[in-house]
Short mmCIF file of C-alpha atoms and ligand atoms in Angstrom, two decimals:
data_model
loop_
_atom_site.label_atom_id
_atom_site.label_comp_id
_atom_site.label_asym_id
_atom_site.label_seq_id
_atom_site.Cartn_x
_atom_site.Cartn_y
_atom_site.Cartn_z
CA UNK A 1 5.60 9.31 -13.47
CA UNK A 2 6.72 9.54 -10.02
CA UNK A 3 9.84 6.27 -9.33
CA UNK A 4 8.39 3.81 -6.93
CA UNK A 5 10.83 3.85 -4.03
CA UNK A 6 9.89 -0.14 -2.92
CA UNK A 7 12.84 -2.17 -3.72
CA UNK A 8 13.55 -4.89 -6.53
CA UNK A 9 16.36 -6.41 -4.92
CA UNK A 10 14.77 -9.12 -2.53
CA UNK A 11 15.31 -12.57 -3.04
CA UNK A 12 14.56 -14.16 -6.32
CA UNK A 13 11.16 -15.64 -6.83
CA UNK A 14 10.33 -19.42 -7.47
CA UNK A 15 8.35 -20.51 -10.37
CA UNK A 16 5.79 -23.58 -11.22
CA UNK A 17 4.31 -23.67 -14.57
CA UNK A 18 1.37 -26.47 -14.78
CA UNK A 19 0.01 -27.47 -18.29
CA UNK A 20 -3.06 -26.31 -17.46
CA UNK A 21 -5.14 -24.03 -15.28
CA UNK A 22 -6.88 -26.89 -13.38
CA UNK A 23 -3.86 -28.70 -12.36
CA UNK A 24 -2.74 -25.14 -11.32
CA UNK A 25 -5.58 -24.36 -9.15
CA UNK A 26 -5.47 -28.03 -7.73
CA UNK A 27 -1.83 -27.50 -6.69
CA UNK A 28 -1.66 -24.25 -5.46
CA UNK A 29 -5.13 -24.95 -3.74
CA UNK A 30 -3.54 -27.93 -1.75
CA UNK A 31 -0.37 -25.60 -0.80
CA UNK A 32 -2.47 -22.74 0.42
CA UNK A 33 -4.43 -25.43 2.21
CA UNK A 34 -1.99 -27.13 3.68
CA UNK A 35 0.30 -24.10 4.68
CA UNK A 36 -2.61 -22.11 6.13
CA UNK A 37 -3.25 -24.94 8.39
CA UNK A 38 0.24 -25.60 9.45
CA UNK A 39 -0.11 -21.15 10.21
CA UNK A 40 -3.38 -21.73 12.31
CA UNK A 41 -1.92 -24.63 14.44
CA UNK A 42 0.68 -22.04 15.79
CA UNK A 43 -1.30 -19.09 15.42
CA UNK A 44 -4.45 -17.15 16.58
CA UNK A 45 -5.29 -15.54 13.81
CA UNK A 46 -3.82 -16.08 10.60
CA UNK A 47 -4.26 -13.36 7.59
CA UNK A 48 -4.69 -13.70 4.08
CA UNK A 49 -5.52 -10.83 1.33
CA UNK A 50 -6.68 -12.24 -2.16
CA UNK A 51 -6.64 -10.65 -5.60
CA UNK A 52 -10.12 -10.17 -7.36
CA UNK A 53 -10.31 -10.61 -11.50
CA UNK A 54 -11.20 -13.69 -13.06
CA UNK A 55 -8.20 -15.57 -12.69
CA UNK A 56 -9.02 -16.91 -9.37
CA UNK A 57 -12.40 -18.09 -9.43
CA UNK A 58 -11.47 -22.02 -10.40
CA UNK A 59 -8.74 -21.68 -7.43
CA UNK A 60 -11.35 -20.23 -4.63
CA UNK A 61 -13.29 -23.32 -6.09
CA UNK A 62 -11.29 -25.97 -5.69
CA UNK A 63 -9.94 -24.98 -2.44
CA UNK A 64 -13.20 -25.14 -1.60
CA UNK A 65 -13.99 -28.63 -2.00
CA UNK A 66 -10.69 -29.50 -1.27
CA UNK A 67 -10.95 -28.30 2.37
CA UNK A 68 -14.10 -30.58 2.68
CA UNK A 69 -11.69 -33.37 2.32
CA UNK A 70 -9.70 -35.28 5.50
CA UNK A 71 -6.35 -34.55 4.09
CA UNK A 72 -6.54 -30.67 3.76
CA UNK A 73 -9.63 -29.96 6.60
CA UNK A 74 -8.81 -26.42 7.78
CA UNK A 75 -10.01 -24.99 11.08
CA UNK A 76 -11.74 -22.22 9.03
CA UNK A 77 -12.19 -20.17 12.14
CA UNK A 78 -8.62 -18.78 12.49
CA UNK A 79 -8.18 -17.81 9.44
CA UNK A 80 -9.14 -14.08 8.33
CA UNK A 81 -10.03 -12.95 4.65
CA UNK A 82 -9.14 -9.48 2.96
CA UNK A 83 -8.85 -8.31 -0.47
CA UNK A 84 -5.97 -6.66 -2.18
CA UNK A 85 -8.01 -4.52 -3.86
CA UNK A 86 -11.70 -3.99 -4.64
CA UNK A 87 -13.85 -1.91 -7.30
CA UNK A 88 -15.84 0.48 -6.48
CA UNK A 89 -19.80 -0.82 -6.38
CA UNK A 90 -22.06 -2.52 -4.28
CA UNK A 91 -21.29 -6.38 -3.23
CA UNK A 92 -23.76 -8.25 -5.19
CA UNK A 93 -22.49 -6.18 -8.35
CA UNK A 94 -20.91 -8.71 -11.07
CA UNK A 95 -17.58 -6.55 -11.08
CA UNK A 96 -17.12 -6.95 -7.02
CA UNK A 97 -14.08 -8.77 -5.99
CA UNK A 98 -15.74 -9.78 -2.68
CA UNK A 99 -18.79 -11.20 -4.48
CA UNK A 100 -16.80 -13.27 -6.74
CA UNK A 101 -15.20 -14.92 -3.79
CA UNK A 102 -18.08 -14.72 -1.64
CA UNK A 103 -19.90 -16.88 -4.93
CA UNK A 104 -16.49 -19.51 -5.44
CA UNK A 105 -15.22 -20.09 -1.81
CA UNK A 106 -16.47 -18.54 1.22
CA UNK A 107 -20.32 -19.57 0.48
CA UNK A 108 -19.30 -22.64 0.72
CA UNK A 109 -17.06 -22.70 3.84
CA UNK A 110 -17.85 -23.00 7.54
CA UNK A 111 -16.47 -19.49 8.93
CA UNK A 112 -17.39 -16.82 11.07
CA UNK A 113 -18.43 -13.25 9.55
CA UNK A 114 -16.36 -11.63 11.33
CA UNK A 115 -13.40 -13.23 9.97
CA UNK A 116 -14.52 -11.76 6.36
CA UNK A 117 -12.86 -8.40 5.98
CA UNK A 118 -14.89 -6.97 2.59
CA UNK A 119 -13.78 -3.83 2.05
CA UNK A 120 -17.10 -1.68 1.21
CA UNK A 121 -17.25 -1.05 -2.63
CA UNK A 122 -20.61 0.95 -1.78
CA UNK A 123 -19.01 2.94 0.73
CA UNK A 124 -17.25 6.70 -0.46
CA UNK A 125 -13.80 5.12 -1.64
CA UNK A 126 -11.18 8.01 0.17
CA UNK A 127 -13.11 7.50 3.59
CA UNK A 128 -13.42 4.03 3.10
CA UNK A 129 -9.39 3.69 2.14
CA UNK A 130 -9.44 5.06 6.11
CA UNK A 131 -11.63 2.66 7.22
CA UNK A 132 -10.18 -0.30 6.10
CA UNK A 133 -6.73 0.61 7.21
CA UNK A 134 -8.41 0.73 10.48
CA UNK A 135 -9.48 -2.79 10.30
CA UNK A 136 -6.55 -4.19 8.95
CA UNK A 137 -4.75 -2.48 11.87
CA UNK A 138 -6.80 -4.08 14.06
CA UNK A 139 -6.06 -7.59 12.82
CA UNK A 140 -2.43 -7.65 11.27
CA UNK A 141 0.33 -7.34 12.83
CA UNK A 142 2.40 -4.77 12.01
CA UNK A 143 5.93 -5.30 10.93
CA UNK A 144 8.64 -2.35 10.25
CA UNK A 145 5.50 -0.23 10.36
CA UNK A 146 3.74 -1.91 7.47
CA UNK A 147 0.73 -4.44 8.33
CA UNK A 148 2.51 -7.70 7.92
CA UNK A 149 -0.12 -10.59 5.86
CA UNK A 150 0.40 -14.31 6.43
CA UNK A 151 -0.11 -14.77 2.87
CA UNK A 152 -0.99 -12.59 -0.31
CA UNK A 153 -2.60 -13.72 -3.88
CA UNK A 154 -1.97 -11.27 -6.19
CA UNK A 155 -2.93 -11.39 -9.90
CA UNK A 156 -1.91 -9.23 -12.82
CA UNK A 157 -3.17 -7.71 -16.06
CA UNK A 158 -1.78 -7.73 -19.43
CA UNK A 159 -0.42 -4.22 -18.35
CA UNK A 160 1.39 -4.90 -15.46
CA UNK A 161 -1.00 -4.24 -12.81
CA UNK A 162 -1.28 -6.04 -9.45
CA UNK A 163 -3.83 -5.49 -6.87
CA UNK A 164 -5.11 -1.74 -8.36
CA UNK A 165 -1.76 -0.71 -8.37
CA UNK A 166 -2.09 0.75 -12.52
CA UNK A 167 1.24 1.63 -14.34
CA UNK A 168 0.19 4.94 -14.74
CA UNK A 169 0.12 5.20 -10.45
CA UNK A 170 3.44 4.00 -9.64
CA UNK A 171 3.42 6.19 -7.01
CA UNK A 172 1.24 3.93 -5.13
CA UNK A 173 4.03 1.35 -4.92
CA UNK A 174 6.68 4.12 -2.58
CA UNK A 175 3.17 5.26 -0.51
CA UNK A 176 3.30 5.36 2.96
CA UNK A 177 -0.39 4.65 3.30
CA UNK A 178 -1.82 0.84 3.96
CA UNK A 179 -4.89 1.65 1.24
CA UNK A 180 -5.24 4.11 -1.21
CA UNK A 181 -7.84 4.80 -3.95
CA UNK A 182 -7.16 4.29 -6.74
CA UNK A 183 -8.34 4.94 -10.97
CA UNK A 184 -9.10 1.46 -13.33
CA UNK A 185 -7.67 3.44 -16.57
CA UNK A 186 -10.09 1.52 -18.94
CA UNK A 187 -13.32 2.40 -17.14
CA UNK A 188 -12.15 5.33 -15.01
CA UNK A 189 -14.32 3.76 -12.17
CA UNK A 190 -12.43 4.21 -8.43
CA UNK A 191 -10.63 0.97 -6.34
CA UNK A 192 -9.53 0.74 -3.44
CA UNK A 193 -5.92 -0.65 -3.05
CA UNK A 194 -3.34 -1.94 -0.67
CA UNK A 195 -0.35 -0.09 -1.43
CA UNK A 196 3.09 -1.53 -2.79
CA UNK A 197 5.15 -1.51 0.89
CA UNK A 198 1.83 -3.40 1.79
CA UNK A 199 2.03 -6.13 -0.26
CA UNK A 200 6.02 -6.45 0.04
CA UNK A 201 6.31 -6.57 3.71
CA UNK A 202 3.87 -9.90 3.66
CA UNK A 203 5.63 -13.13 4.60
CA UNK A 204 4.10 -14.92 1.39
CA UNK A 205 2.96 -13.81 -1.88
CA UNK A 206 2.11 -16.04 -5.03
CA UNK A 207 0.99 -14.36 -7.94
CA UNK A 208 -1.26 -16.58 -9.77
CA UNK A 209 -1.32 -15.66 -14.03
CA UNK A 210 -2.57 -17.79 -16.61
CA UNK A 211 -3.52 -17.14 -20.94
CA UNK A 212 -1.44 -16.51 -23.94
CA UNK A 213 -2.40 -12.96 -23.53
CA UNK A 214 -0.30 -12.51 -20.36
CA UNK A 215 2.81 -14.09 -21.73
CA UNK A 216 4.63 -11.25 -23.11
CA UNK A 217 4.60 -9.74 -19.42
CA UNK A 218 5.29 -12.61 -17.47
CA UNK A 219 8.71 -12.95 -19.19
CA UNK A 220 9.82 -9.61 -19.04
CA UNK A 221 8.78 -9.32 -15.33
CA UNK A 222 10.71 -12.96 -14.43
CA UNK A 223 13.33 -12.67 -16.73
CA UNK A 224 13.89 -8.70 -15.73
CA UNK A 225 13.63 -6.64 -18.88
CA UNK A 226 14.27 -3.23 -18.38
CA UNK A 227 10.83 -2.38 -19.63
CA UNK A 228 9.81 -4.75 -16.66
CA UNK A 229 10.39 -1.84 -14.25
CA UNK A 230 7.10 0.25 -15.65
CA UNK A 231 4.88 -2.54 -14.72
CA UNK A 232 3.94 -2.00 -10.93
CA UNK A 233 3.66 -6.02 -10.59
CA UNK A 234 7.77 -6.27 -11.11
CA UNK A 235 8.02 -4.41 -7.65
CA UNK A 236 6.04 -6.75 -5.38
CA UNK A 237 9.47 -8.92 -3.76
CA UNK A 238 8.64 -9.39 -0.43
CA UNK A 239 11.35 -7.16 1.36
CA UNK A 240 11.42 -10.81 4.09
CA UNK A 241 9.15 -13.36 2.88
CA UNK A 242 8.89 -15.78 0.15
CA UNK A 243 7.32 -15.09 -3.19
CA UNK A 244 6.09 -17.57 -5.88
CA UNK A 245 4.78 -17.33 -9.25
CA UNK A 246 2.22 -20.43 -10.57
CA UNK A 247 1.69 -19.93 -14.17
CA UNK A 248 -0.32 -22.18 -16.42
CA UNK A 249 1.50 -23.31 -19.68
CA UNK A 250 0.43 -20.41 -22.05
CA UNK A 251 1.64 -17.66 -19.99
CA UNK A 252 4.84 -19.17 -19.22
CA UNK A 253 5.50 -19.95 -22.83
CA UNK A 254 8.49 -17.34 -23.31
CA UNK A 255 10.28 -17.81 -20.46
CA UNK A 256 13.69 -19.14 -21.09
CA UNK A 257 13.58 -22.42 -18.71
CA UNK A 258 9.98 -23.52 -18.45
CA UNK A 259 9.95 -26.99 -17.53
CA UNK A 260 6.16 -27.86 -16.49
CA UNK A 261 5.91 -28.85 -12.77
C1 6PG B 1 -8.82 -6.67 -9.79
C2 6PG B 1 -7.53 -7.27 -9.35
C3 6PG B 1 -6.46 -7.26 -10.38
C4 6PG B 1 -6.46 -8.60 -11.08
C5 6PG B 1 -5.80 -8.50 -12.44
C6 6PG B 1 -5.95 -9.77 -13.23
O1 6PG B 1 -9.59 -6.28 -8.95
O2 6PG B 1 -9.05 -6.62 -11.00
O3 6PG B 1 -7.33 -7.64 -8.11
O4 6PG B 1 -5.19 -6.91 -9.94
O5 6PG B 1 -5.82 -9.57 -10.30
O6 6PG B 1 -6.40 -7.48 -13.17
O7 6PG B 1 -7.30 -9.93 -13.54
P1 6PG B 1 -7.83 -11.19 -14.30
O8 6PG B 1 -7.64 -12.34 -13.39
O9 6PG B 1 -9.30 -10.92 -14.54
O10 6PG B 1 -7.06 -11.31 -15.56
#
């Protein structure tokens, strides 16, 4: 396994545990809402790459009907959607990351298509790794030569993963490419990824994890076990940005301090 050369040592990240997943999504809904608008008062165009996986369809839902509201109304039109990662099939295919937020959230929000960035699960995965880095270019600025997001949402598996970044392809986490492709170990089915230096040179990443089944990881990772540095998801500190971790009751269960927000 090749050492991931991103850096561990950023500033520590700040935790919210919620007793369940629906106060989670409610809260961290009304954040994103709320500090993507403050972003698009100031700003042209204002970027934000979201995780796929099940975790996040009650979130994309509730910030959906949240933003219908007068308190968190969002001028939908500056702000630009791309995906972490996505599998490798067609967009109306149950496993597609842009279909399950195309189904949650942005069906159901006013906003121009152009300001959806899908990346094309159909397409062949190394040339569309290219294209895609081409259209992030385009949008994102780029910051120490790394495309700089407004905001990330990451998720992770019960291995460690985060975006497609597997444990078994750390070296995805040191690459000096904005996408790669990428191997789902389970299925063996191709992804397409944003890399580690990627996701740690955005200004704002939350991780959102909830279930029993994650708890195990989420300790080691926050409460930096040494096995903590095989999971690729221990490695994404923003190198200058803010990171924050909203965990539901269950999968913050180890940790040491775990008062519920
Ligand atoms: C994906 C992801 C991935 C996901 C985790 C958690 O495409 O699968 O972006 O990194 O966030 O695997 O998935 P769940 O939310 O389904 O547990």
């Amino acid at each position: 396994m090749t050492a991931p050369t991103v850096s561990s040592d950023t500033m520590e990240p700040k935790i919210f545990i919620f007793n369940t997943v629906e106060e989670l999504a409610h809260q961290l809904a009304g954040e994103m809402l709320t500090s993507l608008g403050k972003l698009a008062d100031s700003q042209k165009i204002v970027s934000l790459a979201i995780s796929g996986g099940n975790t996040p369809t009650l979130l994309f839902r509730e910030i959906s009907e949240l933003s219908a509201m007068d308190r968190y109304r969002i001028d939908w039109s500056t702000i630009h959607f791309f995906w972490v990662d996505e599998r490798c099939v067609p967009p109306d295919h149950p496993e597609s990351n842009f279909g399950m937020a195309n189904k949650y959230l942005l069906q159901s929000i006013v906003i121009p298509a152009e300001n959806i960035h899908r990346i094309l699960g159909e397409s062949k995965p190394e040339a569309e790794a290219e294209r895609y880095t081409a259209e992030i270019r385009k949008y994102v600025p780029l910051q120490k030569g790394f495309p700089r997001f407004d905001r990330i949402l990451l998720g992770m598996g019960e291995d460690g993963h985060t975006a497609s970044v597997f444990p078994g392809q750390m070296e995805l986490l040191g690459s000096d490419k904005i996408c790669e492709t990428a191997i789902h170990p389970a299925s063996l089915l191709k992804r397409i990824t944003l890399t580690g230096k990627v996701l740690t040179n955005a200004q704002h990443i939350t991780f959102m994890v909830t279930g029993k089944s994650k708890r195990i990881r989420v300790k080691e990772i926050l409460e930096d076990a040494p096995v903590a540095k095989t999971y690729p998801a221990y490695f994404i500190r923003p190198v200058n940005g803010r990171s924050d971790w909203y965990l539901d009751r269950q999968a913050a269960e180890l940790l040491k301090d775990n008062p519920v927000s």
